[in-house]
XYZ file of C-alpha atoms in Angstrom:
762
model
C 3.638 -32.722 -27.774
C 5.182 -31.988 -25.069
C 2.042 -32.853 -22.072
C 2.896 -29.821 -20.393
C 2.146 -28.052 -23.507
C -1.272 -29.167 -24.314
C -2.541 -26.745 -20.555
C -1.277 -23.858 -22.868
C -4.571 -21.831 -24.466
C -3.485 -21.740 -28.694
C -1.401 -17.871 -27.366
C -0.309 -19.172 -24.250
C 1.784 -21.760 -26.277
C 2.040 -20.133 -28.976
C 4.563 -17.621 -27.175
C 5.984 -20.614 -25.248
C 6.863 -21.937 -28.424
C 8.831 -19.371 -30.120
C 11.888 -19.622 -28.404
C 14.573 -17.158 -30.556
C 14.662 -13.524 -31.458
C 13.374 -10.772 -29.244
C 9.929 -11.453 -28.219
C 7.341 -9.493 -26.546
C 4.915 -11.080 -24.333
C 2.186 -8.705 -23.432
C -0.247 -10.747 -20.447
C -3.306 -9.127 -19.018
C -4.138 -9.989 -15.620
C -4.538 -13.797 -14.701
C -3.706 -14.987 -18.052
C -1.749 -17.346 -16.852
C 1.611 -15.345 -16.700
C 3.266 -17.380 -14.129
C 2.331 -20.418 -16.488
C 4.103 -19.127 -19.337
C 7.370 -18.016 -17.951
C 7.429 -21.330 -16.500
C 6.635 -23.537 -19.202
C 9.810 -21.273 -21.777
C 12.610 -22.186 -19.476
C 10.599 -26.236 -19.684
C 10.881 -25.774 -23.116
C 13.848 -23.992 -23.971
C 15.591 -26.627 -21.469
C 14.199 -29.693 -23.569
C 15.124 -28.408 -26.444
C 18.858 -29.095 -25.712
C 19.962 -24.638 -24.621
C 22.619 -25.442 -22.029
C 20.085 -24.037 -18.618
C 24.161 -22.584 -18.123
C 22.855 -20.000 -20.947
C 19.573 -18.844 -20.095
C 18.975 -16.170 -17.817
C 15.781 -14.984 -15.916
C 15.312 -12.272 -14.299
C 12.659 -10.979 -11.055
C 11.880 -8.550 -9.006
C 11.220 -11.287 -5.916
C 13.014 -13.893 -4.023
C 9.624 -15.279 -3.580
C 8.456 -15.089 -8.035
C 11.593 -16.828 -8.583
C 11.427 -20.162 -6.166
C 8.319 -20.692 -6.915
C 9.532 -20.285 -11.280
C 12.658 -23.048 -10.117
C 10.522 -25.421 -8.576
C 7.150 -25.243 -11.048
C 10.314 -26.415 -14.102
C 11.735 -28.517 -11.853
C 8.700 -30.348 -11.558
C 8.976 -30.309 -14.841
C 11.940 -31.066 -15.969
C 14.119 -32.381 -13.326
C 17.498 -31.299 -11.318
C 19.281 -29.976 -14.058
C 16.623 -26.540 -13.774
C 18.991 -26.510 -10.070
C 22.003 -24.562 -13.512
C 19.451 -21.869 -14.337
C 20.782 -18.529 -12.729
C 17.455 -17.125 -12.144
C 16.393 -14.788 -8.989
C 15.816 -10.487 -8.981
C 18.313 -8.825 -10.145
C 20.053 -7.722 -7.765
C 20.488 -10.997 -6.652
C 21.852 -12.151 -10.110
C 24.845 -9.026 -10.416
C 25.993 -8.927 -7.280
C 26.314 -13.270 -8.083
C 27.962 -11.015 -11.825
C 29.879 -8.653 -9.051
C 31.561 -11.400 -6.889
C 34.004 -13.424 -9.746
C 34.233 -9.232 -11.018
C 34.814 -7.380 -8.391
C 38.475 -6.911 -9.152
C 38.546 -4.771 -12.000
C 36.000 -2.694 -9.978
C 38.526 -2.111 -6.668
C 36.617 -4.627 -4.979
C 36.546 -7.501 -2.612
C 35.455 -10.791 -4.325
C 33.469 -11.522 -0.288
C 32.400 -7.015 -0.132
C 29.643 -6.502 2.298
C 26.237 -5.321 1.018
C 24.372 -2.785 2.914
C 21.146 -2.778 3.095
C 19.295 0.639 3.573
C 19.098 1.010 8.062
C 23.375 -0.109 6.992
C 22.930 3.350 4.321
C 22.055 5.663 6.591
C 23.632 5.181 9.354
C 26.225 5.563 7.332
C 25.363 9.056 5.213
C 23.797 9.806 9.416
C 27.681 9.978 10.480
C 29.003 11.885 7.424
C 26.726 14.244 8.012
C 26.753 14.410 11.749
C 30.943 15.117 10.097
C 30.436 17.143 8.367
C 28.897 19.777 11.006
C 26.272 19.393 8.735
C 22.622 20.420 10.181
C 21.274 16.977 10.133
C 16.687 17.824 10.725
C 18.304 19.443 6.666
C 19.366 16.588 5.578
C 18.150 13.420 6.907
C 19.405 10.297 6.354
C 16.389 8.729 4.495
C 15.863 11.492 2.075
C 19.723 11.726 1.080
C 19.717 7.878 0.060
C 16.697 8.556 -1.970
C 18.534 11.136 -3.549
C 20.964 9.501 -3.954
C 18.921 5.820 -4.459
C 17.035 7.968 -7.514
C 20.959 9.326 -9.475
C 22.286 6.152 -9.589
C 19.178 3.924 -10.597
C 19.317 7.776 -13.679
C 24.140 6.227 -14.062
C 24.123 9.550 -12.473
C 27.604 8.694 -10.092
C 28.835 11.793 -7.325
C 30.953 13.732 -10.297
C 28.424 14.024 -12.761
C 26.151 14.872 -9.757
C 28.220 17.710 -8.609
C 28.701 18.240 -12.540
C 25.109 19.091 -13.494
C 23.797 22.597 -12.936
C 19.487 21.663 -11.966
C 21.127 19.544 -9.382
C 22.932 22.095 -7.588
C 20.186 24.542 -7.804
C 17.161 22.075 -6.375
C 19.706 21.242 -3.321
C 20.367 25.356 -2.293
C 16.435 26.107 -3.324
C 15.830 23.688 -0.962
C 18.642 24.233 1.911
C 20.747 21.462 0.891
C 24.003 23.133 -0.757
C 26.109 19.914 -0.010
C 23.684 17.268 -1.349
C 26.494 17.117 -4.566
C 29.191 16.847 -0.913
C 27.419 14.956 0.601
C 26.445 11.850 -2.379
C 30.344 11.987 -3.056
C 32.058 11.585 0.844
C 28.976 8.480 0.882
C 30.621 7.027 -2.363
C 33.907 6.727 -1.345
C 33.872 5.851 2.814
C 31.371 2.559 0.593
C 34.603 2.711 -1.572
C 36.988 1.941 1.602
C 34.679 0.183 3.131
C 34.731 -2.676 0.698
C 30.410 -1.971 0.482
C 28.183 -2.386 -2.353
C 24.496 -0.360 -1.759
C 21.605 -1.979 -3.567
C 21.652 0.519 -6.092
C 25.583 0.149 -6.975
C 25.093 -3.860 -7.498
C 23.640 -2.433 -10.656
C 25.371 0.595 -10.802
C 28.576 -1.352 -11.307
C 27.939 -4.680 -13.135
C 26.777 -1.514 -15.731
C 30.484 0.227 -15.043
C 31.636 -3.047 -14.946
C 29.700 -3.976 -18.778
C 31.617 -0.147 -19.754
C 34.739 0.006 -18.589
C 35.640 -3.786 -19.721
C 34.511 -5.548 -22.674
C 36.444 -8.723 -21.580
C 33.667 -8.836 -19.005
C 30.473 -7.925 -21.461
C 32.068 -9.953 -23.560
C 31.454 -13.511 -21.824
C 28.497 -12.765 -20.538
C 27.115 -11.474 -23.583
C 28.223 -15.577 -24.713
C 26.830 -16.886 -21.774
C 23.554 -16.002 -21.250
C 22.207 -17.015 -24.833
C 18.761 -16.121 -23.706
C 18.026 -13.591 -21.289
C 13.665 -13.760 -20.172
C 12.957 -10.807 -17.737
C 9.427 -10.949 -16.178
C 7.269 -8.084 -15.207
C 9.578 -6.082 -17.687
C 7.285 -2.840 -17.425
C 9.003 -2.451 -13.706
C 11.731 -1.924 -15.254
C 13.309 1.056 -15.098
C 16.283 3.054 -17.026
C 19.993 1.134 -15.219
C 18.335 -1.957 -15.362
C 16.993 -2.293 -19.152
C 20.251 -0.245 -19.871
C 22.666 -3.778 -18.654
C 20.004 -6.539 -19.688
C 20.267 -3.726 -23.319
C 24.410 -4.503 -23.350
C 23.761 -8.599 -22.649
C 21.226 -9.698 -24.805
C 23.316 -7.460 -27.776
C 24.446 -10.571 -29.084
C 22.129 -12.932 -29.839
C 18.866 -10.998 -29.422
C 16.765 -13.423 -28.029
C 15.488 -11.185 -24.949
C 12.128 -12.123 -23.817
C 10.291 -9.179 -22.154
C 7.497 -10.450 -20.695
C 4.863 -7.678 -18.769
C 1.538 -5.688 -19.235
C 1.323 -1.920 -19.548
C -1.904 -1.343 -17.964
C 0.318 -2.535 -14.589
C 2.668 -0.036 -14.857
C 2.844 1.718 -11.118
C 5.572 2.216 -9.676
C 7.638 5.149 -11.515
C 7.766 6.326 -7.393
C 10.483 3.679 -7.618
C 11.387 4.565 -11.068
C 9.787 2.154 -13.268
C 10.416 3.883 -16.284
C 7.649 2.442 -19.219
C 8.612 3.629 -21.487
C 10.940 0.698 -21.149
C 7.461 -2.023 -22.070
C 6.558 1.474 -24.529
C 8.924 1.890 -27.170
C 9.999 -2.599 -27.448
C 9.629 -2.157 -30.485
C 10.467 0.101 -31.421
C 14.136 -0.929 -29.007
C 14.216 -4.740 -30.647
C 12.373 -3.166 -34.708
C 12.330 -8.111 -35.345
C 10.519 -8.335 -32.372
C 7.661 -11.176 -32.773
C 4.766 -9.667 -29.984
C 1.888 -12.538 -27.957
C -0.735 -11.044 -26.542
C -2.162 -13.345 -23.769
C -5.920 -11.858 -23.307
C -7.928 -14.475 -21.843
C -8.959 -13.949 -18.222
C -9.375 -16.977 -15.968
C -9.017 -14.860 -12.308
C -12.328 -12.797 -12.829
C -16.046 -12.280 -14.494
C -17.246 -11.358 -17.399
C -18.695 -7.827 -15.187
C -14.965 -7.199 -13.946
C -13.349 -7.732 -16.995
C -15.735 -5.063 -18.905
C -15.448 -2.994 -16.256
C -11.417 -3.111 -15.574
C -11.462 -2.819 -19.339
C -13.332 -0.103 -19.920
C -11.192 2.439 -17.133
C -7.907 1.163 -18.787
C -9.304 2.272 -21.973
C -9.120 6.742 -20.962
C -5.462 5.970 -20.664
C -3.430 7.071 -24.063
C 0.175 5.981 -23.829
C -0.972 2.050 -23.733
C 0.150 -1.116 -25.956
C -3.804 -2.540 -27.429
C -5.234 -5.459 -25.875
C -8.670 -6.447 -25.076
C -8.765 -9.016 -22.195
C -11.283 -11.883 -22.451
C -12.517 -13.327 -20.260
C -15.538 -17.433 -19.907
C -15.843 -17.086 -16.707
C -19.573 -16.859 -14.972
C -21.087 -12.748 -15.773
C -21.089 -12.193 -12.018
C -22.497 -10.021 -10.046
C -22.295 -6.240 -10.613
C -19.839 -3.955 -8.520
C -21.329 -2.595 -5.776
C -20.241 1.211 -5.238
C -21.138 2.048 -1.562
C -21.232 5.471 -0.651
C -20.210 6.407 3.164
C -20.740 9.695 5.474
C -16.744 9.453 7.186
C -14.614 7.274 6.440
C -15.281 5.490 10.152
C -18.450 4.576 8.981
C -16.952 3.228 5.920
C -15.308 1.347 7.758
C -17.898 0.046 9.388
C -19.992 -0.715 6.564
C -17.155 -2.525 4.886
C -17.168 -5.211 7.466
C -20.738 -5.592 7.707
C -20.531 -6.671 3.546
C -17.587 -9.462 5.532
C -19.439 -10.308 7.701
C -22.709 -10.207 5.331
C -20.019 -12.088 2.449
C -19.593 -14.742 5.163
C -22.182 -15.966 6.080
C -24.651 -15.944 2.408
C -21.552 -16.879 -0.558
C -19.167 -18.618 3.193
C -16.040 -17.056 1.869
C -12.991 -17.350 3.954
C -11.759 -15.049 5.802
C -8.166 -14.663 3.998
C -10.570 -14.877 0.549
C -11.275 -10.867 1.354
C -8.520 -7.994 0.830
C -9.195 -4.614 1.981
C -7.228 -2.355 -0.340
C -6.304 1.547 0.089
C -4.279 4.544 -1.419
C -1.851 4.939 1.282
C -1.166 2.406 4.743
C -2.325 5.515 7.074
C -6.587 4.986 5.730
C -6.679 0.940 7.737
C -7.289 2.866 11.070
C -11.069 2.588 10.677
C -11.321 -0.488 9.179
C -8.836 -1.464 12.017
C -11.567 -0.767 14.237
C -14.863 -1.919 12.922
C -12.937 -5.529 11.875
C -12.003 -6.337 15.815
C -15.422 -4.598 15.964
C -16.923 -8.490 14.787
C -14.314 -9.689 15.947
C -13.060 -11.054 12.374
C -9.447 -11.134 12.741
C -7.465 -9.531 9.640
C -3.543 -9.134 9.073
C -1.797 -5.841 7.416
C 0.307 -7.247 4.389
C 3.226 -5.317 3.603
C 3.530 -3.428 7.021
C 2.412 -3.087 10.039
C -0.029 -2.722 12.488
C -1.875 1.575 11.819
C -0.799 0.986 15.642
C 1.780 -0.856 15.858
C 3.663 2.022 13.256
C 6.984 3.230 15.114
C 5.586 7.184 14.980
C 2.265 5.947 15.945
C 3.698 4.235 19.138
C 6.040 7.747 19.488
C 3.206 9.654 19.835
C 1.318 7.196 21.835
C 3.174 6.738 24.624
C 3.650 10.957 24.731
C -0.006 10.307 25.358
C 0.329 7.880 28.011
C 2.958 9.670 29.991
C 0.769 12.323 30.365
C -2.393 10.330 31.254
C 0.699 8.339 33.608
C 4.361 9.770 33.988
C 5.024 6.872 36.339
C 4.809 5.064 32.564
C 8.101 3.297 32.642
C 8.216 2.142 28.988
C 6.179 5.476 27.389
C 8.989 7.726 29.210
C 12.246 5.082 28.177
C 10.113 5.397 24.933
C 10.412 9.264 23.867
C 12.469 10.853 26.682
C 15.337 11.571 23.934
C 12.972 11.085 21.377
C 12.888 13.821 18.647
C 17.110 13.930 20.083
C 17.009 16.850 23.494
C 20.679 15.508 23.457
C 20.078 13.271 26.601
C 22.644 10.637 25.678
C 22.033 6.629 26.459
C 25.012 6.912 29.010
C 22.557 10.166 31.532
C 19.643 8.277 30.706
C 21.793 4.416 31.981
C 22.600 6.902 34.934
C 19.173 7.733 35.833
C 18.137 4.157 36.197
C 21.120 2.908 38.610
C 19.411 5.440 40.460
C 15.965 4.455 39.721
C 16.387 1.136 40.903
C 19.116 1.894 43.920
C 16.285 4.437 45.260
C 13.159 2.124 44.070
C 11.541 4.873 43.246
C 10.957 5.228 39.568
C 12.165 6.810 36.568
C 9.811 10.319 36.378
C 10.366 10.571 40.077
C 14.067 10.355 40.323
C 13.794 13.386 37.031
C 11.751 15.039 38.357
C 14.070 15.190 41.749
C 17.163 15.342 39.268
C 18.270 18.724 41.158
C 19.060 16.351 44.037
C 21.319 13.580 41.580
C 24.881 13.736 40.152
C 25.015 14.972 37.317
C 25.886 18.525 35.101
C 24.182 21.381 34.994
C 23.364 21.017 31.220
C 22.301 17.477 31.762
C 19.785 18.521 35.100
C 18.022 21.417 32.179
C 18.077 18.703 30.069
C 15.420 16.825 32.527
C 14.323 19.667 34.179
C 12.769 20.380 30.808
C 11.375 17.093 29.836
C 9.855 16.985 33.499
C 8.330 20.767 32.158
C 6.753 19.872 29.357
C 5.037 16.355 30.178
C 3.646 18.642 33.030
C 2.439 21.372 31.035
C 0.834 18.947 28.761
C -0.701 17.438 31.766
C -1.703 20.566 33.387
C -3.731 20.811 29.828
C -5.222 18.045 29.636
C -7.277 18.894 32.904
C -9.875 21.363 30.817
C -8.437 20.417 27.205
C -10.361 17.494 25.238
C -8.497 14.687 23.608
C -8.296 16.355 20.915
C -7.476 18.712 22.218
C -4.309 17.491 23.895
C -2.619 14.865 21.834
C -2.744 17.984 18.503
C -0.483 20.515 21.253
C 1.709 17.134 22.126
C 2.184 16.540 18.699
C 2.997 19.125 17.981
C 4.965 21.493 20.849
C 7.104 17.618 21.692
C 8.585 18.251 17.530
C 7.138 15.229 16.546
C 4.676 17.017 13.273
C 7.951 18.617 12.670
C 11.047 15.810 12.788
C 8.493 13.771 10.479
C 7.364 16.206 8.124
C 10.996 17.659 7.361
C 11.359 13.385 5.794
C 10.956 14.475 2.202
C 11.675 10.617 0.991
C 8.154 8.177 0.292
C 8.489 7.125 3.565
C 9.529 10.351 5.513
C 5.778 11.500 4.026
C 3.828 8.016 4.937
C 5.453 8.069 8.623
C 3.744 11.529 8.543
C 0.318 10.990 7.269
C -0.688 8.290 9.420
C 0.734 10.421 12.463
C -2.205 13.160 11.266
C -4.329 9.614 10.961
C -4.166 9.664 14.199
C -5.240 13.159 14.734
C -7.994 12.598 13.113
C -8.541 8.946 14.522
C -8.951 11.240 18.271
C -11.386 13.819 16.586
C -13.773 11.477 15.127
C -13.855 10.441 18.540
C -14.100 13.977 20.538
C -16.840 14.560 18.204
C -18.501 11.822 16.243
C -21.440 14.686 15.484
C -20.126 17.293 15.636
C -22.042 18.665 11.945
C -25.799 18.723 12.587
C -27.406 19.864 9.165
C -30.110 17.801 7.260
C -27.559 16.242 5.383
C -25.668 14.492 8.555
C -29.153 14.046 10.053
C -30.260 11.179 6.963
C -27.138 9.602 6.510
C -26.116 8.593 10.876
C -26.929 6.790 12.473
C -28.441 8.595 15.979
C -25.696 7.411 18.506
C -26.210 6.465 22.667
C -24.437 8.296 24.762
C -20.951 8.681 24.292
C -18.430 8.692 27.020
C -16.479 11.561 28.381
C -14.052 12.704 25.576
C -10.811 13.523 27.250
C -7.666 11.816 26.638
C -7.687 8.771 29.421
C -10.601 7.242 28.178
C -9.235 7.993 24.522
C -6.021 6.064 25.759
C -7.992 2.832 27.554
C -10.082 1.911 24.169
C -6.896 1.982 22.167
C -5.496 -0.471 24.572
C -8.314 -2.692 24.497
C -8.292 -2.082 20.603
C -4.237 -3.231 20.076
C -3.859 -5.292 23.193
C -5.848 -8.427 21.766
C -4.005 -11.035 20.745
C -4.665 -11.992 16.316
C -5.265 -16.185 16.250
C -5.179 -18.067 13.848
C -2.936 -18.966 10.380
C -2.545 -16.262 7.557
C -4.604 -17.561 5.504
C -7.487 -17.132 7.928
C -7.761 -14.078 8.291
C -8.579 -10.857 5.988
C -5.592 -8.441 4.116
C -5.512 -5.247 4.768
C -2.717 -3.589 2.038
C -1.759 -0.414 -0.261
C -2.266 -1.268 -3.967
C 0.474 -0.952 -5.111
C 1.049 -4.351 -2.340
C -1.191 -6.298 -2.877
C -0.462 -6.600 -6.763
C 0.799 -9.825 -7.987
C -2.271 -11.258 -5.714
C -5.572 -11.752 -6.175
C -8.385 -12.811 -3.729
C -12.250 -13.828 -4.118
C -13.257 -10.821 -2.595
C -12.399 -7.567 -3.084
C -12.790 -3.865 -1.203
C -11.462 -0.406 -3.155
C -11.813 2.315 -0.762
C -11.274 5.630 -0.572
C -12.303 6.262 -3.828
C -12.767 9.291 -3.491
C -10.431 12.608 -5.239
C -7.146 14.094 -3.741
C -6.717 10.418 -2.682
C -7.562 8.123 -5.332
C -6.900 9.635 -7.874
C -3.543 11.212 -5.623
C -4.473 15.154 -5.264
C -0.338 15.416 -6.259
C -1.177 13.117 -9.231
C -3.254 14.974 -10.671
C -0.858 18.062 -12.557
C -0.315 16.247 -15.657
C -1.405 12.524 -17.789
C 1.382 10.822 -17.132
C 0.935 11.219 -13.470
C -3.073 10.850 -14.037
C -2.661 7.336 -16.535
C -0.486 5.652 -13.335
C -2.840 6.263 -10.731
C -5.721 4.983 -13.496
C -3.098 1.632 -13.909
C -2.959 1.786 -10.301
C -6.829 1.446 -10.244
C -6.647 -1.571 -12.371
C -4.588 -3.143 -10.475
C -7.297 -2.973 -8.154
C -10.209 -4.201 -9.694
C -8.232 -6.917 -11.356
C -7.555 -8.046 -7.999
C -10.840 -9.619 -8.079
C -12.176 -13.117 -8.767
C -16.219 -13.213 -8.069
C -17.213 -9.959 -5.607
C -15.640 -6.557 -6.245
C -16.731 -3.231 -3.986
C -15.965 0.524 -4.096
C -16.178 2.674 -1.299
C -15.976 6.457 -1.103
C -16.881 8.727 1.753
C -18.414 12.518 2.049
C -16.506 13.541 4.209
C -13.006 12.457 5.891
C -10.847 14.223 8.553
C -7.504 15.685 6.899
C -5.436 17.239 9.052
C -8.507 17.357 12.740
C -10.495 19.366 9.731
C -13.759 17.668 8.487
C -13.910 17.936 4.887
C -16.089 16.613 2.165
C -15.400 14.891 0.130
C -15.938 13.709 -4.152
C -15.690 11.411 -5.597
C -13.302 9.729 -7.901
C -13.608 9.954 -12.383
C -12.373 6.407 -12.068
C -16.052 5.283 -10.761
C -17.614 7.622 -13.927
C -15.798 5.222 -16.299
C -17.515 2.264 -15.447
C -20.112 1.634 -16.902
C -23.551 2.006 -14.938
C -25.410 -1.095 -15.984
C -22.427 -2.647 -14.388
C -22.684 -1.028 -11.097
C -25.185 -0.959 -8.222
C -25.189 2.252 -5.162
C -25.739 1.626 -1.544
C -26.689 4.117 0.088
C -26.417 7.000 -2.698
C -28.440 9.647 -4.128
C -25.905 11.229 -6.074
C -28.413 14.442 -7.602
C -29.010 14.894 -3.681
C -26.088 15.042 -1.932
C -24.057 17.404 -5.146
C -27.142 19.968 -4.000
C -26.617 19.756 -0.795
C -22.395 20.587 -0.800
C -21.599 21.750 -3.962
C -18.211 19.562 -4.504
C -15.253 21.887 -6.019
C -14.691 20.665 -9.526
C -11.641 18.963 -10.889
C -8.681 19.887 -11.707
C -8.281 21.300 -15.142
C -6.794 18.211 -17.069
C -8.459 17.440 -20.284
C -10.068 14.045 -19.772
C -13.558 12.996 -21.249
C -15.815 12.915 -18.549
C -18.612 10.126 -18.578
C -22.263 11.197 -18.057
C -23.847 11.603 -14.714
C -25.043 8.609 -12.907
C -29.057 9.216 -12.323
C -30.722 9.859 -9.012
C -30.665 6.704 -8.117
C -34.092 6.279 -6.639
C -35.606 5.294 -2.530
C -37.575 3.506 -1.810
C -38.335 5.611 2.201
C -40.576 3.209 4.985
C -42.506 4.681 7.434
C -42.861 2.447 10.349
C -46.401 0.861 11.801
C -47.153 2.872 15.027
C -48.365 -1.121 15.650
C -44.188 -2.276 14.750
C -42.802 -5.314 16.792
C -40.189 -7.077 16.143
C -40.372 -11.045 15.958
C -37.807 -13.386 17.193
C -36.107 -15.109 14.332
C -37.045 -18.511 15.054
C -41.237 -17.089 15.002
C -40.297 -16.647 11.849
C -41.024 -18.853 8.824
C -41.553 -19.166 5.413
C -44.657 -17.271 4.048
C -45.794 -15.014 6.477
C -45.637 -11.627 5.397
C -43.538 -9.166 7.440
C -42.551 -5.268 7.689
C -39.288 -3.868 8.385
C -38.777 -0.634 9.524
C -36.375 0.395 5.716
C -38.332 -1.830 3.441
C -42.005 -1.983 4.107
C -44.235 -4.878 3.573
C -42.948 -8.063 2.289
C -43.016 -12.033 2.404
C -41.010 -14.288 3.152
C -40.239 -16.357 0.020
C -36.887 -18.111 1.587
C -35.414 -19.945 4.881
C -32.083 -21.084 5.790
C -28.716 -21.227 8.202
C -29.573 -21.994 11.720
C -29.179 -20.357 15.242
C -27.060 -17.169 14.787
C -26.301 -17.520 11.351
C -30.229 -18.166 9.129
C -31.430 -15.774 6.795
C -34.556 -14.608 5.407
C -35.309 -14.556 1.731
C -37.800 -11.880 1.545
C -39.899 -9.585 -1.645
C -40.309 -6.442 -0.161
C -43.375 -4.899 -2.219
C -41.546 -1.585 -2.983
C -38.156 -2.365 -2.286
C -37.825 -5.782 -4.039
C -35.363 -9.113 -3.000
C -33.234 -8.909 -0.069
C -31.561 -11.338 2.013
C -31.261 -10.694 5.226
C -29.209 -12.025 8.888
C -32.202 -12.808 11.149
C -29.981 -11.894 13.551
C -29.710 -7.667 13.100
C -33.264 -7.746 11.054
C -35.976 -6.408 13.049
C -38.921 -8.194 10.842
C -42.567 -8.113 12.164
C -44.836 -10.263 11.645
C -48.265 -8.772 9.607
C -51.394 -11.159 10.967
């Protein structure tokens, strides 16, 4: 047997060597899916299959490159002849050779998202439509969804349901915009990303000779991440594989999390119906995670009704229990996560690059960024910009800076015509020239615009802008930072601008601005609620400086201007759960596990939506190799208001023997602040968690903290919270000195002496 097959387990080897007929490989997390895909192609080539006749489709160019490189190492240069790549790259290659059949030049242009949005913006303008209603992002999203469901402009225009929906949303001309967009693309010899799929399907539909050609060229078809395919992608591949039926799909229905992009989980769930002769292999051995994490994941996903049967298992060690941390607020949640990362770096010697913080929405990153910066822990926002570097955040911050200092030239430039107020490029360039000639700031020239040779309309536009900023400045004298920032966000039109964009990206930007306002609210009122509930959970803060806008901006500048140095592998990764799919880390933090956040409040109205949220949680849990920490906050600012939060229902789906609770007295919490009931979705819940009994120690009157270097193994000590105990062991040195202490009432604790306060008991 070939040497590369010796590296496979029994299930993997069977999946690799079964090459004829329809094949489905259900690959659980950490089961060696990439190795199986790679070796299956290598085995086909070893068995004499021409690499030109193998079509392998992936979802990322990176995955395709890695697979091809691995195959080259096994089989040599012949691997370069494989048709391997993303759906879009492979289909564009097919279209290059067949484009003239569809009336396109062979060198047709491919429009990226920005190209498409710019074209739509021009079309909306030319048609005299309201660009606030026909936002390019939303219109493109609507067109994209239509194309991926094989709905062209004519079909859209003849669909009564679509027309009624557009009419109700105040966009009755959507069908005409779609039609004009398609015409303009065709006239320009251009296709957008969705056209690469739609036109390939059209090619095979209208030209049987082209379909015959590729059906007989590709005798073996493989699809990676099959659960993420949409209706159109699967329709094309089915037609290509229809002659030889040698189609192999690899995926995991439990990791289908992209419905919002059009992914259709029915493709993998119904594959056995589409191909009755399919042979199914299950890769169920997990090589990534501990037994505790694997068992937790199995219990979570078992609650979904619609799934393919499998049972993931592992030979790895038992591992630590999953830590569930309850924080008082989202701000404290960030601090607690940063503290645990600091502790695990010292105790377990994990590198920064071995940590990941996973959240449901990008807007949640702010509190974790701030907490990591305070501890000088380098981090990287994965798959997105740092919170404070996002355009919508920088736009609002620019207005706030201009309010504090109207002579801030860069802020002036950024917002003078955002949101659009009619000040064109030519007018602004003239103002810039006048400012330079007179050696004055842009603001000074704008204040004196009546002295400049502009027409009356342009003068009024500049004058109105100056008046608006001056009104903010006047308000700043009597109002706190949150009141001013909220007023600025509303009166400038930024909030309305973002809210009107109902695309996925638009909603995310709107949430980000709300999160910025939340951070300012927390800056202004960290102790807003003085109930015993808060007093019990929050340490008393030192006296705070003035809560005005200028002070807040100074703090933000210190946070955002710090350079991040070092290799990306030396940074903690922050990302959404969606972005984490396919990755793995030694220590993972799944944060914000609260009702209406995870699961999302928009995804609890049907079983299908709720099951996708549960699959998302399953993906998050299975990213962890050794340690998994789950956090949630008791309160969270939402739209500037402090709200009480209820723990996610998903936490109750993990066996209690796998969990260790921190800061958690659940029954008492619920008694003090009753929470709303879950929605009426008929999901069977686990039994309530028994209350965690916490020992409360009253420090001795003579308590006096000792210096770390005074402490020795065998000493009896007192801790202000954990009580009396004896030092069992010490390790590390200098600031990394740690002590293992057996406390009489609190059990064994491992404390970093730099932070722990211990009194030596005489």
